[in-house]
Amino acid sequence: MPAEEMGKVTDRMRFGLAVSSLLFVAVLAISPFKDYRREWKQYKRAYLRFAQTRPDTKRLTADYSPDIDQIWIPGMNVVDRCTTCHQGITQASLADNSAPQPFRAHPPIPHNVREWGCTICHRGQGPATEVAEAHESTLAWEQPALPTHFMQASCGTCHQSDLSETPQLVKGRQLLAALYCVGCHKLQGLERPAMLGPDLSSIGTKVSREWIYKWLKEPRTMVDKDGNVTVNGYETEEEPRMPKFRLSEDELKALSGYLSVQKAKSLAAYNISPAVVRSWSKNPELISQGELRFRQMFCSTCHSLAVTRAGETKLIGGNIGPELTKVGSKVNPDWLIAWLRDPEAYLPHTRMPRYGWSDEDLYKVTQYITTKLVDSDLLTSVPKLDPPTDQEVQLGRRLFTEKGCASCHAIEGISPQKDFGPGLSALGAKNASELEFGTAKIPHNLLSYIQAKLQDPVSVNPAARMPQYNWEPGDLDAVTTALLSMKGAPPTSALQNLVVPRKEASFQPTGSFAEVYERYKCYACHKFNGYGGDLAPDLTYEGSRAQRRWLVEFLKSPQTLRPTLILRMPQFNMSDKDATTLADYLSMVLEHPEVNPATIDTRQFTPAMATLGKQLYEVKYQCQSCHTIGGTGGYVGPNLSNAGGWLTPAWIEAWLENPQALVADTIEPHRNFTDEEIKALTAYLMTLKTGINAQKTAGISRGRPLAPGAGR
Amino acid sequence: MSIRNLAIFAFGIVALGGVSGCRKNAGTVKADPLLAAYDSEPDWTDSTKMLPLGYQQAQGKRVFYQYCVWCHADATPAGPSNRSNLTPVPPLLNDGAALNTESDEFMQNIITLGGSAMGKSAMMPPYGRTLSAEEIRSVIAFTRAIAQPPYQPPGRPGSQYSAK
């Protein structure tokens, strides 16, 4: 360029500068444009346009601001900007599906969403302002939003006591306890019970080495070619507690050998009186009589049997004790007799009650079990096993600890390894980066990890020691929910104050009642002050409800009050003394504070009152739709044919006044009876008396025996 | 550098900026409807089909299976249903032909006050003192969710508006 032209601005340069300045301005303008186009701002404007289409525009936009909205709850780690886009969450008029997301109102829940924020329940990233960052797990954010199906996990993080609103969580917690997960894992809110799996100290006196081998290889569970889970070939709803361990042939031989020599307590064989054996052994009725006795004693309340009806085989009976269809091929007959006579002598902490057996019953029932409840093919797939060598026993002993058997089963001389599996009390708070996914092709988030690990432990970690469980789909999701709920101790004191702790119930009776109570294991089925099983009625207020005389009769010869039930109080063959001890304690100690049977004088009930009561019962209130008297009526509530011989008038009056005040979740509707009507109905019910007669059962299907919370 | 090159370069920047400014993240996961539901209930007329339930409907399901199932279903958790003992026979809860035409208000009233108060069978007891109004509303929501033929809410025309 010549020197004279230096400093001279040519048109060409001018033009160039102009263009580049314009471009520069344009580039600068990108920033506000990008800002204008930000995702959350688009939702903000969309909400305004949407509100215009609704009749209540003014209310919908009353607290609108064009900026980021935020719910900030100091002390609870909540900084939720979700309402920036989800602007209608508290607008009642946006509740139905005609309102598009993200503007739809939050469905009504027990918590105010403005007070609690969103991420406490939904997880996800509260501070994020983009859809993906808020809801999904990205590289920088590790908590994806929880699918609604598992939302109950969030309830459980604070509500450690069970809520009726969260059935899936409650079920999951029950499964964690029932499957003995605490054997190996520390779990929030779950204490290790006194007994997990059976004590194996004397297992060698009970079953053969072959049976142990088969059990270890396939613990009852088999999956047939259609993928149905079967127990000994029968379809079942119950999952056996013993999971399947992946054991090699040598390990199976060693463990079965080791267990078969466990005979800490030698078997004290009981000899049934030779006279009984002589008179019955040749009797062709022996087996059918044994079966009849087995049924009459209601063993089926706790134990199930496979029954074939109309070509369909299914398990019928309870699940408190093991399923017994093939138990005759499992146990040693001498062991069976000794066990039935005194279960605790073999297994401390068992829930099997000690029945009062006559030699005759004992002979008949054990003959029935060892003759009829058998399967000659049960052990055909098991190789021939000789008495174990020392080497096998040594290896078996080592495996017993290494495989984690000792975590659930006791054997003399072996103490359980502490914290055999990893603690899971804070599993629900883990970030994806803290988890091992191995080569598993699953989304890298906590939910997928938990489900994969539960379904197939080696899929995420080939070296996993965790055994194999077979899950029903609902059960898998329930357990996942319960595990997700365990987020460890809350990080801040404000959150700690929110935790609703689990109530520990206990009932520790004393004296002669305690001995009888423990012998018959009343708590296996009944609840006392919140402690015990829920198969049978809660007896906390039984002294207020039932007449003492009736209690004695019932205990000696239990008959159901609900004709459709198939699970019933077993026939314990109780002595007069035992029945009186129990009835006395129930009447004197287990009373409702407000319902005192002694305060009502039955002489006040006149025949005229009873006539009016009958009319009210049959016409005005039509109680017969749920209750049976004589042969007619419904079977939702208890049979009232013997109400006068069973219930105390004080209880009937209090019950009619307000049933839920006595049994919180009973289904009996709380009616608005007048005092006169209550007296009349009580007078009528007190006239209903029969002896306690056997009532026919209707229905054979299996199911929960009681309407939940039903009064009786 | 020629103007043309400069212009191309500048437009490139603008275009890049524009594209990144318009980046959309709307690709939310298309979830399984049951995974996005609080609970579910098998269709009573076709047990292979699962119906998703929201929070309120799920609470209704719980109340139903505690209080109502005994007379308003063919099978109960304890075995046979009590329906056959009753005259007139109570409707099944999913009976859309019978219940879809009843308003929410009527349903709320008959559950609260009982059958006799509404000119129906006295065998239907009043639950207004046993259940809360909210619980009764939830049972109605559950009824609507499982109705066959499906329930169509009356009145309000659906909004044609969509967010994006």
mmCIF file of N, CA and C in Angstrom, chain A residues 68-138:
data_model
loop_
_atom_site.group_PDB
_atom_site.id
_atom_site.type_symbol
_atom_site.label_atom_id
_atom_site.label_comp_id
_atom_site.label_asym_id
_atom_site.label_seq_id
_atom_site.Cartn_x
_atom_site.Cartn_y
_atom_site.Cartn_z
ATOM 1 N N ILE A 68 -38.139 -16.301 37.845
ATOM 2 C CA ILE A 68 -38.093 -17.664 38.387
ATOM 3 C C ILE A 68 -38.818 -17.671 39.736
ATOM 4 N N ASP A 69 -39.740 -18.615 39.888
ATOM 5 C CA ASP A 69 -40.395 -18.791 41.191
ATOM 6 C C ASP A 69 -39.612 -19.836 41.966
ATOM 7 N N GLN A 70 -39.621 -19.692 43.275
ATOM 8 C CA GLN A 70 -38.818 -20.612 44.065
ATOM 9 C C GLN A 70 -39.488 -20.865 45.403
ATOM 10 N N ILE A 71 -39.532 -22.135 45.782
ATOM 11 C CA ILE A 71 -39.964 -22.468 47.141
ATOM 12 C C ILE A 71 -38.696 -22.755 47.924
ATOM 13 N N TRP A 72 -38.433 -21.938 48.894
ATOM 14 C CA TRP A 72 -37.200 -22.093 49.676
ATOM 15 C C TRP A 72 -37.581 -22.419 51.104
ATOM 16 N N ILE A 73 -37.152 -23.563 51.574
ATOM 17 C CA ILE A 73 -37.445 -23.935 52.955
ATOM 18 C C ILE A 73 -36.124 -24.166 53.679
ATOM 19 N N PRO A 74 -35.673 -23.139 54.394
ATOM 20 C CA PRO A 74 -34.387 -23.267 55.075
ATOM 21 C C PRO A 74 -34.471 -24.410 56.080
ATOM 22 N N GLY A 75 -33.404 -25.141 56.239
ATOM 23 C CA GLY A 75 -33.391 -26.217 57.213
ATOM 24 C C GLY A 75 -33.893 -27.530 56.656
ATOM 25 N N MET A 76 -34.562 -27.468 55.522
ATOM 26 C CA MET A 76 -35.046 -28.724 54.951
ATOM 27 C C MET A 76 -34.368 -29.031 53.624
ATOM 28 N N ASN A 77 -33.355 -28.277 53.292
ATOM 29 C CA ASN A 77 -32.637 -28.475 52.032
ATOM 30 C C ASN A 77 -33.551 -28.366 50.820
ATOM 31 N N VAL A 78 -34.561 -27.532 50.925
ATOM 32 C CA VAL A 78 -35.472 -27.387 49.791
ATOM 33 C C VAL A 78 -35.235 -26.049 49.101
ATOM 34 N N VAL A 79 -34.764 -26.108 47.855
ATOM 35 C CA VAL A 79 -34.705 -24.925 46.994
ATOM 36 C C VAL A 79 -35.344 -25.358 45.689
ATOM 37 N N ASP A 80 -36.658 -25.262 45.635
ATOM 38 C CA ASP A 80 -37.376 -25.835 44.506
ATOM 39 C C ASP A 80 -37.875 -24.750 43.570
ATOM 40 N N ARG A 81 -37.390 -24.792 42.340
ATOM 41 C CA ARG A 81 -37.846 -23.832 41.349
ATOM 42 C C ARG A 81 -38.900 -24.445 40.428
ATOM 43 N N CYS A 82 -39.409 -25.595 40.852
ATOM 44 C CA CYS A 82 -40.337 -26.338 39.999
ATOM 45 C C CYS A 82 -41.545 -25.496 39.618
ATOM 46 N N THR A 83 -41.974 -24.602 40.564
ATOM 47 C CA THR A 83 -43.195 -23.829 40.306
ATOM 48 C C THR A 83 -42.968 -22.748 39.252
ATOM 49 N N THR A 84 -41.725 -22.579 38.809
ATOM 50 C CA THR A 84 -41.473 -21.659 37.705
ATOM 51 C C THR A 84 -42.261 -22.096 36.475
ATOM 52 N N CYS A 85 -42.224 -23.397 36.195
ATOM 53 C CA CYS A 85 -43.004 -23.926 35.074
ATOM 54 C C CYS A 85 -44.337 -24.508 35.545
ATOM 55 N N HIS A 86 -44.303 -25.246 36.644
ATOM 56 C CA HIS A 86 -45.548 -25.838 37.174
ATOM 57 C C HIS A 86 -46.293 -24.751 37.939
ATOM 58 N N GLN A 87 -46.882 -23.820 37.172
ATOM 59 C CA GLN A 87 -47.397 -22.613 37.816
ATOM 60 C C GLN A 87 -48.775 -22.782 38.412
ATOM 61 N N GLY A 88 -49.480 -23.847 37.988
ATOM 62 C CA GLY A 88 -50.862 -23.985 38.445
ATOM 63 C C GLY A 88 -51.032 -24.984 39.572
ATOM 64 N N ILE A 89 -49.950 -25.395 40.224
ATOM 65 C CA ILE A 89 -50.074 -26.542 41.127
ATOM 66 C C ILE A 89 -51.100 -26.357 42.240
ATOM 67 N N THR A 90 -51.388 -25.124 42.618
ATOM 68 C CA THR A 90 -52.393 -24.975 43.675
ATOM 69 C C THR A 90 -53.682 -24.345 43.157
ATOM 70 N N GLN A 91 -53.885 -24.325 41.847
ATOM 71 C CA GLN A 91 -55.110 -23.761 41.269
ATOM 72 C C GLN A 91 -56.155 -24.850 41.126
ATOM 73 N N ALA A 92 -57.197 -24.783 41.945
ATOM 74 C CA ALA A 92 -58.196 -25.850 41.964
ATOM 75 C C ALA A 92 -58.827 -26.059 40.591
ATOM 76 N N SER A 93 -58.967 -24.966 39.817
ATOM 77 C CA SER A 93 -59.665 -25.106 38.532
ATOM 78 C C SER A 93 -58.810 -25.821 37.489
ATOM 79 N N LEU A 94 -57.557 -26.083 37.808
ATOM 80 C CA LEU A 94 -56.695 -26.785 36.849
ATOM 81 C C LEU A 94 -56.494 -28.237 37.259
ATOM 82 N N ALA A 95 -57.431 -28.771 38.075
ATOM 83 C CA ALA A 95 -57.216 -30.100 38.642
ATOM 84 C C ALA A 95 -57.404 -31.218 37.619
ATOM 85 N N ASP A 96 -58.305 -31.044 36.669
ATOM 86 C CA ASP A 96 -58.588 -32.195 35.808
ATOM 87 C C ASP A 96 -57.669 -32.246 34.591
ATOM 88 N N ASN A 97 -57.856 -33.296 33.805
ATOM 89 C CA ASN A 97 -56.932 -33.548 32.712
ATOM 90 C C ASN A 97 -57.050 -32.555 31.573
ATOM 91 N N SER A 98 -58.065 -31.669 31.614
ATOM 92 C CA SER A 98 -58.179 -30.706 30.528
ATOM 93 C C SER A 98 -57.093 -29.639 30.633
ATOM 94 N N ALA A 99 -56.498 -29.510 31.799
ATOM 95 C CA ALA A 99 -55.369 -28.586 31.934
ATOM 96 C C ALA A 99 -54.106 -29.319 31.511
ATOM 97 N N PRO A 100 -53.342 -28.753 30.568
ATOM 98 C CA PRO A 100 -52.147 -29.457 30.091
ATOM 99 C C PRO A 100 -51.007 -29.347 31.107
ATOM 100 N N GLN A 101 -50.125 -30.331 31.064
ATOM 101 C CA GLN A 101 -48.910 -30.189 31.863
ATOM 102 C C GLN A 101 -47.987 -29.207 31.148
ATOM 103 N N PRO A 102 -47.160 -28.422 31.814
ATOM 104 C CA PRO A 102 -46.859 -28.493 33.245
ATOM 105 C C PRO A 102 -47.759 -27.612 34.112
ATOM 106 N N PHE A 103 -48.949 -27.274 33.648
ATOM 107 C CA PHE A 103 -49.743 -26.296 34.405
ATOM 108 C C PHE A 103 -50.769 -26.935 35.327
ATOM 109 N N ARG A 104 -50.949 -28.250 35.210
ATOM 110 C CA ARG A 104 -52.020 -28.911 35.956
ATOM 111 C C ARG A 104 -51.805 -28.767 37.466
ATOM 112 N N ALA A 105 -52.936 -28.714 38.188
ATOM 113 C CA ALA A 105 -52.843 -28.609 39.647
ATOM 114 C C ALA A 105 -52.363 -29.924 40.234
ATOM 115 N N HIS A 106 -51.708 -29.854 41.370
ATOM 116 C CA HIS A 106 -51.290 -31.064 42.053
ATOM 117 C C HIS A 106 -52.516 -31.728 42.651
ATOM 118 N N PRO A 107 -52.647 -33.066 42.498
ATOM 119 C CA PRO A 107 -53.811 -33.706 43.120
ATOM 120 C C PRO A 107 -53.774 -33.489 44.637
ATOM 121 N N PRO A 108 -54.947 -33.493 45.275
ATOM 122 C CA PRO A 108 -54.953 -33.235 46.714
ATOM 123 C C PRO A 108 -54.182 -34.321 47.470
ATOM 124 N N ILE A 109 -53.290 -33.908 48.320
ATOM 125 C CA ILE A 109 -52.536 -34.848 49.163
ATOM 126 C C ILE A 109 -52.540 -34.267 50.566
ATOM 127 N N PRO A 110 -52.155 -35.057 51.567
ATOM 128 C CA PRO A 110 -52.240 -34.556 52.941
ATOM 129 C C PRO A 110 -51.296 -33.389 53.252
ATOM 130 N N HIS A 111 -50.307 -33.124 52.421
ATOM 131 C CA HIS A 111 -49.402 -32.008 52.684
ATOM 132 C C HIS A 111 -49.673 -30.860 51.711
ATOM 133 N N ASN A 112 -49.483 -29.638 52.195
ATOM 134 C CA ASN A 112 -49.605 -28.471 51.334
ATOM 135 C C ASN A 112 -48.329 -28.352 50.502
ATOM 136 N N VAL A 113 -48.486 -28.435 49.182
ATOM 137 C CA VAL A 113 -47.295 -28.469 48.334
ATOM 138 C C VAL A 113 -46.493 -27.169 48.402
ATOM 139 N N ARG A 114 -47.148 -26.068 48.721
ATOM 140 C CA ARG A 114 -46.413 -24.796 48.827
ATOM 141 C C ARG A 114 -45.545 -24.775 50.084
ATOM 142 N N GLU A 115 -45.963 -25.546 51.103
ATOM 143 C CA GLU A 115 -45.189 -25.551 52.345
ATOM 144 C C GLU A 115 -44.036 -26.544 52.300
ATOM 145 N N TRP A 116 -44.192 -27.575 51.487
ATOM 146 C CA TRP A 116 -43.210 -28.656 51.514
ATOM 147 C C TRP A 116 -42.328 -28.681 50.284
ATOM 148 N N GLY A 117 -42.716 -27.971 49.240
ATOM 149 C CA GLY A 117 -41.917 -28.038 48.035
ATOM 150 C C GLY A 117 -42.178 -29.336 47.306
ATOM 151 N N CYS A 118 -41.375 -29.584 46.284
ATOM 152 C CA CYS A 118 -41.641 -30.713 45.391
ATOM 153 C C CYS A 118 -40.651 -31.848 45.555
ATOM 154 N N THR A 119 -39.364 -31.479 45.714
ATOM 155 C CA THR A 119 -38.330 -32.520 45.623
ATOM 156 C C THR A 119 -38.301 -33.435 46.841
ATOM 157 N N ILE A 120 -38.888 -33.007 47.970
ATOM 158 C CA ILE A 120 -38.938 -33.884 49.139
ATOM 159 C C ILE A 120 -39.645 -35.180 48.762
ATOM 160 N N CYS A 121 -40.677 -35.080 47.953
ATOM 161 C CA CYS A 121 -41.385 -36.292 47.528
ATOM 162 C C CYS A 121 -40.915 -36.799 46.163
ATOM 163 N N HIS A 122 -40.808 -35.871 45.198
ATOM 164 C CA HIS A 122 -40.577 -36.312 43.814
ATOM 165 C C HIS A 122 -39.114 -36.524 43.488
ATOM 166 N N ARG A 123 -38.225 -36.087 44.345
ATOM 167 C CA ARG A 123 -36.783 -36.064 44.047
ATOM 168 C C ARG A 123 -36.543 -35.213 42.799
ATOM 169 N N GLY A 124 -35.455 -35.488 42.090
ATOM 170 C CA GLY A 124 -35.110 -34.587 40.992
ATOM 171 C C GLY A 124 -34.305 -33.425 41.554
ATOM 172 N N GLN A 125 -33.940 -32.444 40.690
ATOM 173 C CA GLN A 125 -33.119 -31.330 41.147
ATOM 174 C C GLN A 125 -33.980 -30.087 41.282
ATOM 175 N N GLY A 126 -34.165 -29.641 42.491
ATOM 176 C CA GLY A 126 -34.984 -28.464 42.731
ATOM 177 C C GLY A 126 -34.472 -27.200 42.069
ATOM 178 N N PRO A 127 -33.163 -26.893 42.161
ATOM 179 C CA PRO A 127 -32.681 -25.617 41.627
ATOM 180 C C PRO A 127 -32.632 -25.566 40.101
ATOM 181 N N ALA A 128 -32.757 -26.698 39.410
ATOM 182 C CA ALA A 128 -32.601 -26.696 37.957
ATOM 183 C C ALA A 128 -33.745 -25.946 37.305
ATOM 184 N N THR A 129 -33.446 -25.317 36.124
ATOM 185 C CA THR A 129 -34.497 -24.583 35.426
ATOM 186 C C THR A 129 -34.715 -25.108 34.017
ATOM 187 N N GLU A 130 -34.180 -26.290 33.752
ATOM 188 C CA GLU A 130 -34.469 -26.905 32.465
ATOM 189 C C GLU A 130 -35.134 -28.242 32.716
ATOM 190 N N VAL A 131 -36.015 -28.604 31.780
ATOM 191 C CA VAL A 131 -36.815 -29.810 31.980
ATOM 192 C C VAL A 131 -35.923 -31.017 32.239
ATOM 193 N N ALA A 132 -34.938 -31.215 31.390
ATOM 194 C CA ALA A 132 -34.111 -32.413 31.512
ATOM 195 C C ALA A 132 -33.318 -32.406 32.811
ATOM 196 N N GLU A 133 -32.748 -31.261 33.133
ATOM 197 C CA GLU A 133 -31.916 -31.202 34.343
ATOM 198 C C GLU A 133 -32.746 -31.410 35.593
ATOM 199 N N ALA A 134 -33.967 -30.923 35.574
ATOM 200 C CA ALA A 134 -34.803 -31.054 36.769
ATOM 201 C C ALA A 134 -35.302 -32.478 36.960
ATOM 202 N N HIS A 135 -35.632 -33.153 35.851
ATOM 203 C CA HIS A 135 -36.323 -34.436 35.978
ATOM 204 C C HIS A 135 -35.452 -35.656 35.783
ATOM 205 N N GLU A 136 -34.392 -35.524 34.994
ATOM 206 C CA GLU A 136 -33.633 -36.718 34.662
ATOM 207 C C GLU A 136 -32.287 -36.677 35.349
ATOM 208 N N SER A 137 -31.584 -37.802 35.249
ATOM 209 C CA SER A 137 -30.229 -37.730 35.778
ATOM 210 C C SER A 137 -29.304 -37.443 34.607
ATOM 211 N N THR A 138 -28.549 -36.390 34.730
ATOM 212 C CA THR A 138 -27.594 -36.030 33.694
ATOM 213 C C THR A 138 -26.213 -36.159 34.302
#
